[in-house]
Short mmCIF file of C-alpha atoms in Angstrom, two decimals:
data_model
loop_
_atom_site.label_atom_id
_atom_site.label_comp_id
_atom_site.label_asym_id
_atom_site.label_seq_id
_atom_site.Cartn_x
_atom_site.Cartn_y
_atom_site.Cartn_z
CA MET Z 196 -6.65 27.60 85.17
CA THR Z 197 -9.97 26.72 83.43
CA GLN Z 198 -9.56 24.66 79.81
CA ASN Z 199 -11.29 27.12 77.11
CA VAL Z 200 -13.40 24.01 75.33
CA GLY Z 201 -14.06 26.44 71.96
CA SER Z 202 -10.36 26.57 71.89
CA ALA Z 203 -8.89 26.19 68.08
CA SER Z 204 -6.94 23.31 69.37
CA HIS Z 205 -9.74 21.64 70.18
CA ARG Z 206 -12.27 21.94 67.73
CA LEU Z 207 -14.06 19.16 66.29
CA PRO Z 208 -13.87 19.22 62.54
CA THR Z 209 -16.87 20.01 60.34
CA LYS Z 210 -19.43 18.09 58.20
CA PRO Z 211 -19.34 19.83 54.53
CA THR Z 212 -22.12 21.39 53.46
CA ARG Z 213 -24.91 20.23 50.95
CA GLY Z 214 -24.31 23.09 49.02
CA ALA Z 215 -20.21 22.97 49.62
CA ILE Z 216 -20.94 18.88 48.36
CA LEU Z 217 -23.14 20.12 45.09
CA VAL Z 218 -20.54 22.73 43.96
CA ILE Z 219 -17.66 20.13 44.06
CA ALA Z 220 -20.03 17.40 41.93
CA ALA Z 221 -20.48 20.48 39.55
CA CYS Z 222 -17.30 21.33 39.40
CA GLY Z 223 -16.21 17.17 38.69
CA ALA Z 224 -19.02 16.95 36.81
CA LEU Z 225 -17.56 19.51 34.20
CA LEU Z 226 -14.12 18.36 34.35
CA PHE Z 227 -15.80 15.63 32.93
CA LEU Z 228 -17.55 17.07 30.35
CA GLY Z 229 -14.68 18.70 29.23
CA LEU Z 230 -12.33 15.94 29.16
CA LEU Z 231 -15.47 13.93 26.90
CA ALA Z 232 -15.39 16.85 24.74
CA LEU Z 233 -11.86 16.86 23.84
CA VAL Z 234 -11.54 13.41 23.20
CA THR Z 235 -14.98 13.42 21.54
CA ASP Z 236 -13.52 16.09 19.22
CA ILE Z 237 -10.22 15.29 18.73
CA GLY Z 238 -11.09 11.68 17.41
CA TRP Z 239 -14.22 13.10 15.32
CA ILE Z 240 -11.03 15.43 13.54
CA TYR Z 241 -8.84 12.57 13.55
CA PHE Z 242 -11.42 10.07 12.05
CA GLN Z 243 -12.01 13.30 9.02
CA GLN Z 244 -7.86 13.90 8.74
CA ILE Z 245 -7.86 10.18 7.72
CA LYS Z 246 -10.27 10.17 5.66
CA LEU Z 247 -8.90 13.32 3.34
CA GLN Z 248 -6.05 11.83 3.25
CA GLY Z 249 -7.32 8.52 1.60
CA ALA Z 250 -8.91 10.67 -0.89
CA ILE Z 251 -6.52 12.90 -1.82
CA TYR Z 252 -3.73 10.17 -2.36
CA ALA Z 253 -7.11 8.25 -4.21
CA GLY Z 254 -7.66 11.33 -6.48
CA TRP Z 255 -3.40 11.26 -6.82
CA LYS Z 256 -2.88 7.86 -7.90
CA ALA Z 257 -6.23 8.29 -10.99
CA GLY Z 258 -4.59 11.76 -11.51
CA MET Z 259 -1.11 9.47 -12.43
CA ASP Z 260 -3.17 6.89 -14.41
CA GLU Z 261 -4.66 9.49 -16.53
CA LEU Z 262 -1.02 10.99 -16.93
CA CYS Z 263 0.85 7.98 -17.51
CA THR Z 264 -1.60 7.11 -20.34
CA LEU Z 265 -1.35 10.17 -21.56
CA ARG Z 266 1.98 10.33 -21.82
CA ALA Z 267 2.21 6.93 -24.46
CA SER Z 268 -0.25 8.62 -27.35
CA PRO Z 269 0.83 10.82 -29.13
CA ASP Z 270 0.60 14.92 -28.08
CA GLY Z 271 -1.20 13.15 -25.68
CA LEU Z 272 0.54 15.72 -22.40
CA ARG Z 273 0.72 18.59 -24.98
CA ASN Z 274 -3.00 18.41 -25.39
CA GLN Z 275 -4.63 21.25 -22.71
CA SER Z 276 -7.43 20.18 -23.26
CA ARG Z 277 -7.33 16.60 -21.70
CA ILE Z 278 -5.01 17.77 -19.53
CA ASP Z 279 -8.03 19.48 -18.21
CA GLY Z 280 -9.80 15.83 -17.96
CA VAL Z 281 -7.22 14.60 -16.53
CA LYS Z 282 -7.77 17.22 -13.24
CA GLU Z 283 -11.11 16.96 -13.39
CA SER Z 284 -10.59 12.70 -13.16
CA VAL Z 285 -9.23 13.44 -9.80
CA LYS Z 286 -11.75 15.62 -7.82
CA ALA Z 287 -14.30 13.25 -9.26
CA VAL Z 288 -12.55 10.37 -8.09
CA ILE Z 289 -11.67 12.38 -4.94
CA ALA Z 290 -15.98 12.79 -4.63
CA LEU Z 291 -16.62 9.42 -4.50
CA ASN Z 292 -15.19 9.48 -1.32
CA TYR Z 293 -17.76 11.57 0.24
CA PRO Z 294 -21.19 10.85 -1.33
CA GLN Z 295 -23.53 11.83 1.09
CA ALA Z 296 -21.75 15.11 1.98
CA SER Z 297 -19.80 18.09 0.36
CA PRO Z 298 -15.69 17.09 -1.38
CA PRO Z 299 -13.67 18.61 -0.11
CA ALA Z 300 -11.96 21.64 -2.02
CA VAL Z 301 -8.77 20.62 -4.48
CA ILE Z 302 -6.38 22.40 -6.48
CA VAL Z 303 -4.30 19.79 -8.88
CA SER Z 304 -1.37 20.53 -10.47
CA ILE Z 305 0.22 19.07 -12.98
CA ASP Z 306 3.87 19.30 -14.68
CA ALA Z 307 4.43 17.02 -17.64
CA PRO Z 308 8.07 18.72 -19.33
CA ARG Z 309 9.03 17.51 -22.67
CA ASP Z 310 12.29 17.00 -21.90
CA SER Z 311 11.48 14.52 -19.31
CA SER Z 312 9.70 11.33 -18.72
CA ARG Z 313 8.80 12.03 -14.88
CA LEU Z 314 5.52 13.82 -14.70
CA PHE Z 315 5.14 15.81 -11.50
CA LEU Z 316 1.28 15.76 -10.19
CA THR Z 317 0.47 17.72 -6.89
CA VAL Z 318 -2.63 17.59 -5.21
CA LYS Z 319 -3.89 19.40 -2.69
CA GLY Z 320 -7.27 19.17 -0.48
CA THR Z 321 -9.17 21.68 2.19
CA ARG Z 322 -11.69 20.59 4.06
CA GLU Z 323 -13.81 22.50 7.12
CA CYS Z 324 -14.61 20.32 9.59
CA PRO Z 325 -17.25 21.64 12.86
CA SER Z 326 -16.83 20.79 16.03
CA PHE Z 327 -18.95 19.10 18.34
CA PHE Z 328 -18.31 20.67 21.32
CA ALA Z 329 -15.23 23.22 21.16
CA ARG Z 330 -17.63 25.83 19.56
CA LEU Z 331 -18.32 26.02 23.59
CA PHE Z 332 -14.97 27.73 23.51
CA GLY Z 333 -15.35 29.72 20.71
CA ILE Z 334 -13.84 27.41 17.62
CA PRO Z 335 -16.88 26.38 15.36
CA ALA Z 336 -14.56 24.32 13.08
CA PHE Z 337 -11.42 23.31 12.02
CA GLN Z 338 -8.99 23.48 9.24
CA LEU Z 339 -7.93 20.24 7.47
CA GLU Z 340 -5.35 19.72 5.07
CA THR Z 341 -3.40 17.42 2.91
CA VAL Z 342 -1.22 17.44 -0.27
CA ARG Z 343 0.01 14.74 -1.93
CA LYS Z 344 2.35 14.99 -4.54
CA ASN Z 345 6.16 13.76 -6.61
CA GLY Z 346 8.77 15.92 -6.64
CA PRO Z 347 11.44 16.33 -9.30
CA ASP Z 348 13.59 13.57 -7.60
CA PRO Z 349 13.78 10.36 -9.61
CA ALA Z 350 14.04 8.62 -6.08
CA GLU Z 351 10.94 10.32 -4.76
CA ASP Z 352 8.86 9.09 -8.11
CA THR Z 353 8.21 5.16 -7.65
CA GLY Z 354 6.54 2.45 -9.70
CA ILE Z 355 5.97 -0.94 -8.93
CA ILE Z 356 9.53 -3.63 -9.55
CA PRO Z 357 8.81 -6.64 -11.70
CA LEU Z 358 8.21 -9.44 -8.62
CA ALA Z 359 5.48 -10.50 -7.20
CA ILE Z 360 3.92 -11.43 -3.94
CA PRO Z 361 0.95 -13.48 -2.09
CA HIS Z 362 -1.44 -12.17 0.34
CA GLY Z 363 0.20 -14.20 3.20
CA GLU Z 364 3.16 -14.70 5.19
CA VAL Z 365 6.09 -16.75 3.48
CA LYS Z 366 8.90 -18.72 5.17
CA GLN Z 367 11.66 -20.97 3.94
CA PRO Z 368 12.28 -24.02 6.15
CA HIS Z 369 14.80 -25.85 3.76
CA PRO Z 370 16.47 -24.81 0.29
CA GLY Z 371 14.01 -24.61 -2.31
CA ALA Z 372 10.22 -25.46 -0.68
CA TYR Z 373 8.42 -22.92 1.13
CA THR Z 374 5.11 -22.13 2.86
CA CYS Z 375 2.62 -19.78 2.95
CA THR Z 376 0.34 -18.86 5.40
CA LEU Z 377 -2.40 -16.80 3.44
CA PHE Z 378 -3.69 -13.86 5.32
CA GLN Z 379 -7.32 -14.52 6.39
CA GLY Z 380 -10.48 -11.66 7.00
CA ASN Z 381 -8.69 -8.76 9.06
CA GLU Z 382 -5.64 -9.72 8.89
CA GLY Z 383 -2.25 -8.95 7.14
CA PHE Z 384 1.42 -7.62 6.70
CA LEU Z 385 2.20 -5.63 9.63
CA PRO Z 386 4.52 -2.72 9.63
CA GLY Z 387 7.96 -2.35 10.38
CA ARG Z 388 8.14 -6.47 10.64
CA ASP Z 389 10.72 -8.45 7.88
CA TYR Z 390 8.68 -10.49 5.60
CA LEU Z 391 10.29 -13.16 3.31
CA LEU Z 392 9.85 -11.28 -0.66
CA VAL Z 393 11.66 -13.98 -2.80
CA PRO Z 394 12.41 -17.79 -1.79
CA GLU Z 395 15.75 -19.24 -2.87
CA ILE Z 396 15.17 -21.97 -5.50
CA GLY Z 397 17.28 -25.24 -4.97
CA ASN Z 398 16.73 -28.60 -5.29
CA SER Z 399 14.17 -29.70 -2.47
CA VAL Z 400 16.08 -31.84 0.44
CA GLU Z 401 15.18 -35.66 -0.19
CA GLY Z 402 14.02 -37.64 2.41
CA THR Z 403 12.37 -37.08 5.76
CA PRO Z 404 14.45 -36.37 8.53
CA ASN Z 405 12.87 -38.44 11.55
CA ASN Z 406 12.26 -34.79 13.53
CA ALA Z 407 11.04 -33.47 11.12
CA SER Z 408 8.52 -30.32 11.96
CA SER Z 409 4.73 -30.07 10.61
CA SER Z 410 6.72 -27.02 8.76
CA PHE Z 411 9.03 -29.32 7.11
CA LEU Z 412 5.67 -32.12 5.92
CA ASP Z 413 3.98 -29.52 4.54
CA ALA Z 414 6.43 -27.13 2.48
CA ARG Z 415 5.62 -27.04 -0.97
CA ARG Z 416 8.18 -26.96 -4.41
CA VAL Z 417 10.03 -23.41 -5.22
CA LEU Z 418 9.18 -23.59 -8.73
CA ASN Z 419 9.76 -20.15 -9.52
CA SER Z 420 11.59 -16.83 -8.03
CA GLY Z 421 7.81 -15.09 -8.33
CA GLY Z 422 9.50 -13.00 -11.04
CA ILE Z 423 7.17 -11.39 -13.15
CA ASP Z 424 6.77 -9.79 -16.63
CA PRO Z 425 4.23 -6.77 -16.27
CA ASP Z 426 3.66 -5.51 -19.39
CA ASN Z 427 2.39 -8.88 -20.54
CA CYS Z 428 4.79 -9.15 -24.11
CA GLN Z 429 7.07 -11.21 -24.66
CA SER Z 430 10.23 -10.36 -26.78
CA ALA Z 431 13.49 -11.23 -26.83
CA THR Z 432 14.99 -8.65 -24.49
CA ASP Z 433 13.02 -9.84 -21.43
CA SER Z 434 15.77 -11.04 -19.62
CA LEU Z 435 17.48 -7.32 -20.26
CA GLU Z 436 14.20 -5.31 -19.26
CA PHE Z 437 13.62 -7.24 -16.23
CA GLU Z 438 16.95 -6.53 -14.81
CA ALA Z 439 16.33 -2.48 -15.75
CA ARG Z 440 12.87 -2.83 -14.03
CA LEU Z 441 14.19 -3.85 -10.75
CA ILE Z 442 16.27 -0.99 -10.62
CA GLN Z 443 14.86 1.52 -12.71
CA ASP Z 444 11.06 0.40 -11.69
CA PHE Z 445 7.79 -0.08 -14.47
CA PHE Z 446 5.70 2.91 -14.71
CA GLN Z 447 2.72 1.73 -16.95
CA PRO Z 448 -0.45 1.08 -15.37
CA ILE Z 449 -1.45 -1.77 -13.82
CA GLN Z 450 -4.95 -2.05 -12.27
CA LEU Z 451 -6.86 -4.95 -9.98
CA GLU Z 452 -7.25 -7.79 -11.44
CA ASP Z 453 -5.28 -7.88 -13.95
CA ARG Z 454 -3.33 -10.99 -15.04
CA LEU Z 455 0.48 -10.45 -15.30
CA ILE Z 456 2.39 -13.53 -16.45
CA LEU Z 457 5.79 -14.69 -15.58
CA GLN Z 458 9.59 -14.34 -16.05
CA PRO Z 459 10.74 -17.76 -16.11
CA GLU Z 460 14.24 -16.47 -16.69
CA ALA Z 461 14.30 -14.45 -13.73
CA THR Z 462 17.22 -16.81 -11.83
CA PRO Z 463 17.75 -15.66 -7.93
CA ARG Z 464 20.80 -14.97 -8.13
CA THR Z 465 19.44 -12.32 -11.38
CA ILE Z 466 17.43 -11.00 -8.88
CA ARG Z 467 19.73 -10.55 -5.95
CA THR Z 468 22.32 -8.55 -8.70
CA GLY Z 469 19.24 -6.26 -9.87
CA LEU Z 470 18.19 -5.81 -6.20
CA ALA Z 471 21.74 -5.43 -4.68
CA THR Z 472 22.68 -2.58 -7.16
CA ARG Z 473 19.43 -0.65 -6.14
CA PHE Z 474 20.26 -0.93 -2.74
CA LEU Z 475 23.43 0.44 -3.46
CA ARG Z 476 21.87 3.62 -5.29
CA GLY Z 477 19.68 3.96 -2.35
CA ARG Z 478 16.77 3.16 -4.02
CA THR Z 479 15.69 0.83 -1.14
CA VAL Z 480 11.66 1.81 -0.93
CA ILE Z 481 10.35 -0.57 -3.38
CA VAL Z 482 6.20 -1.46 -4.42
CA LEU Z 483 5.35 -5.26 -5.34
CA PRO Z 484 1.43 -5.90 -6.72
CA ILE Z 485 -0.03 -8.43 -4.03
CA THR Z 486 -1.91 -12.03 -5.91
CA ASP Z 487 -3.72 -14.51 -5.93
CA ILE Z 488 -4.12 -17.57 -8.35
CA PRO Z 489 -7.06 -16.74 -11.18
CA PRO Z 490 -10.14 -19.14 -11.14
CA GLU Z 491 -9.22 -20.02 -14.95
CA VAL Z 492 -5.52 -20.95 -13.88
CA ALA Z 493 -6.56 -22.95 -10.58
CA SER Z 494 -9.28 -25.15 -13.02
CA ALA Z 495 -6.38 -25.41 -15.67
CA ALA Z 496 -3.40 -26.72 -13.21
CA LYS Z 497 -3.05 -30.56 -13.19
CA SER Z 498 -1.87 -30.42 -9.23
CA PRO Z 499 -3.40 -27.83 -6.45
CA ILE Z 500 -1.86 -23.86 -6.63
CA ILE Z 501 -1.90 -22.21 -4.00
CA THR Z 502 0.88 -19.33 -5.31
CA ILE Z 503 2.67 -17.72 -7.52
CA TYR Z 504 5.31 -19.87 -6.90
CA ASP Z 505 3.69 -23.39 -8.13
CA LEU Z 506 3.53 -21.94 -11.21
CA GLN Z 507 5.28 -22.38 -14.39
CA GLY Z 508 5.33 -22.25 -17.99
CA LYS Z 509 4.31 -18.50 -18.92
CA ASP Z 510 1.73 -17.21 -21.58
CA SER Z 511 1.81 -14.59 -24.53
CA PRO Z 512 -1.27 -12.48 -24.34
CA GLY Z 513 0.50 -9.91 -26.33
CA GLY Z 514 -0.23 -7.08 -23.95
CA ARG Z 515 -4.03 -8.15 -22.98
CA TYR Z 516 -4.55 -8.75 -19.38
CA SER Z 517 -8.01 -9.53 -19.08
CA PRO Z 518 -9.13 -13.28 -18.92
CA SER Z 519 -12.09 -11.83 -21.44
CA GLU Z 520 -9.77 -11.53 -23.96
CA PHE Z 521 -7.04 -14.29 -23.30
CA PRO Z 522 -7.15 -17.46 -22.15
CA PHE Z 523 -4.55 -17.67 -19.04
CA THR Z 524 -2.75 -20.58 -18.05
CA SER Z 525 -0.38 -19.72 -15.94
CA ALA Z 526 -0.88 -16.26 -14.26
CA VAL Z 527 -1.54 -14.45 -11.19
CA ARG Z 528 -4.15 -12.03 -10.35
CA VAL Z 529 -3.41 -8.85 -8.94
CA ILE Z 530 -5.62 -7.48 -5.74
CA GLY Z 531 -3.32 -5.00 -4.28
CA PHE Z 532 -0.81 -3.57 -3.60
CA ALA Z 533 2.43 -2.75 -0.44
CA GLU Z 534 5.11 -1.25 -0.59
CA PHE Z 535 8.25 -2.60 1.49
CA GLU Z 536 11.21 -0.87 3.07
CA LEU Z 537 13.85 -2.92 0.75
CA LEU Z 538 16.78 -4.94 3.46
CA LYS Z 539 20.14 -5.26 2.49
CA PRO Z 540 20.70 -7.99 0.12
CA GLU Z 541 22.33 -11.74 1.04
CA PRO Z 542 25.52 -12.19 -1.23
CA LEU Z 543 24.52 -12.68 -4.58
CA ASP Z 544 25.21 -16.94 -4.64
CA ALA Z 545 22.97 -17.66 -1.54
CA GLY Z 546 20.00 -16.45 0.59
CA PRO Z 547 16.37 -15.39 0.08
CA VAL Z 548 15.43 -11.39 -0.57
CA CYS Z 549 13.68 -9.65 1.93
CA GLY Z 550 11.58 -6.64 2.85
CA ARG Z 551 10.10 -4.24 5.93
CA PHE Z 552 6.47 -3.52 5.51
CA ILE Z 553 6.07 -0.27 5.28
CA ARG Z 554 2.49 0.32 3.80
CA TYR Z 555 -0.75 -1.08 1.46
CA LEU Z 556 -1.08 1.32 -1.36
CA ILE Z 557 -4.44 -0.75 -2.13
CA ARG Z 558 -5.11 -3.20 0.66
CA PRO Z 559 -6.88 -6.68 -0.66
CA GLY Z 560 -10.48 -7.25 -0.23
CA VAL Z 561 -11.07 -3.11 0.00
CA PRO Z 562 -13.46 -2.15 -2.72
CA PRO Z 563 -11.33 -0.67 -5.44
CA GLU Z 564 -13.87 2.11 -6.30
CA ALA Z 565 -13.05 3.35 -2.77
CA PHE Z 566 -9.69 4.41 -4.53
CA THR Z 567 -9.86 4.94 -8.26
CA PRO Z 568 -12.03 3.39 -11.15
CA HIS Z 569 -9.12 3.76 -13.62
CA ARG Z 570 -6.07 1.64 -14.33
CA PHE Z 571 -3.48 1.68 -11.44
CA SER Z 572 -0.37 3.08 -11.34
CA VAL Z 573 1.88 3.40 -8.22
CA GLU Z 574 3.79 6.80 -7.66
#
């Protein structure tokens, strides 16, 4: 019986032809280009969405600033021409973020009830973002949209609380003393991380233990709790105002480079009591001014000053915020604003106050014109 050499069971594998190789290579190249196109378009759209969000948020903050100013003037909120001016200011600030391109389409809605101290502002922006490669599949552009508003629920309308923090990580190696590592360059607070917001005041430990760490030796005495008087006006009711602002916030506009005076009578117990009340009411989101030591205060000090916790005394500027108007000697300079989630306070008689970082409202070092040229009040 003869064997069939050409049978399928004994047929040797054949090499792919040059044409088949070219087809496979072409398909692979198309797949690679498709993935590249997808990544490019998604990245571009994400960048444009973040830019739109930043512009709308900046415009919203500018509008709230002007509304707060109008509320402080007689019949300001009843003057329709001034309300229309606020809307134009919002659009102008948004346009600043698009110096070489057409700005987004913006709709501004303002509700300022006469029987309420709350101001409700809604800013909606839409912009068409052209695609690069998605147009090959019939998608020439993407429609982007961002809305920024504050609602009628007072819990959604947040001002600052009368506490200031440095732009750095504060720690307490022992009661009554602190260390602060100031952030440099691109360093900053990290979302989701807990930070010490109000160091404990007390008698610093006398003497140096034999096994003292470097943080113990570098510690500085806490001379104040970080309390501020944000209206920069002294009055007989300062203590009561301070406690009320811890719970209900301070809504008057504050801007970058403003000098804020101290609240020396703000004891840690007062702060913990006010924040505990706030916490029990469910108002756990707080906004804090980020500060540094202004040059005129540093030069007038008899010893080196690094943060607000090194300052003593209280200036009396009478509502003025600029060093050209008042010679500040015991005040901090506003360099940014940050939002934290207040952590459950420790017992009222002891313990520091901590918060979990959420986000920057204005990050130190970012040009202020990228946010708003107006006085700044947070939501």
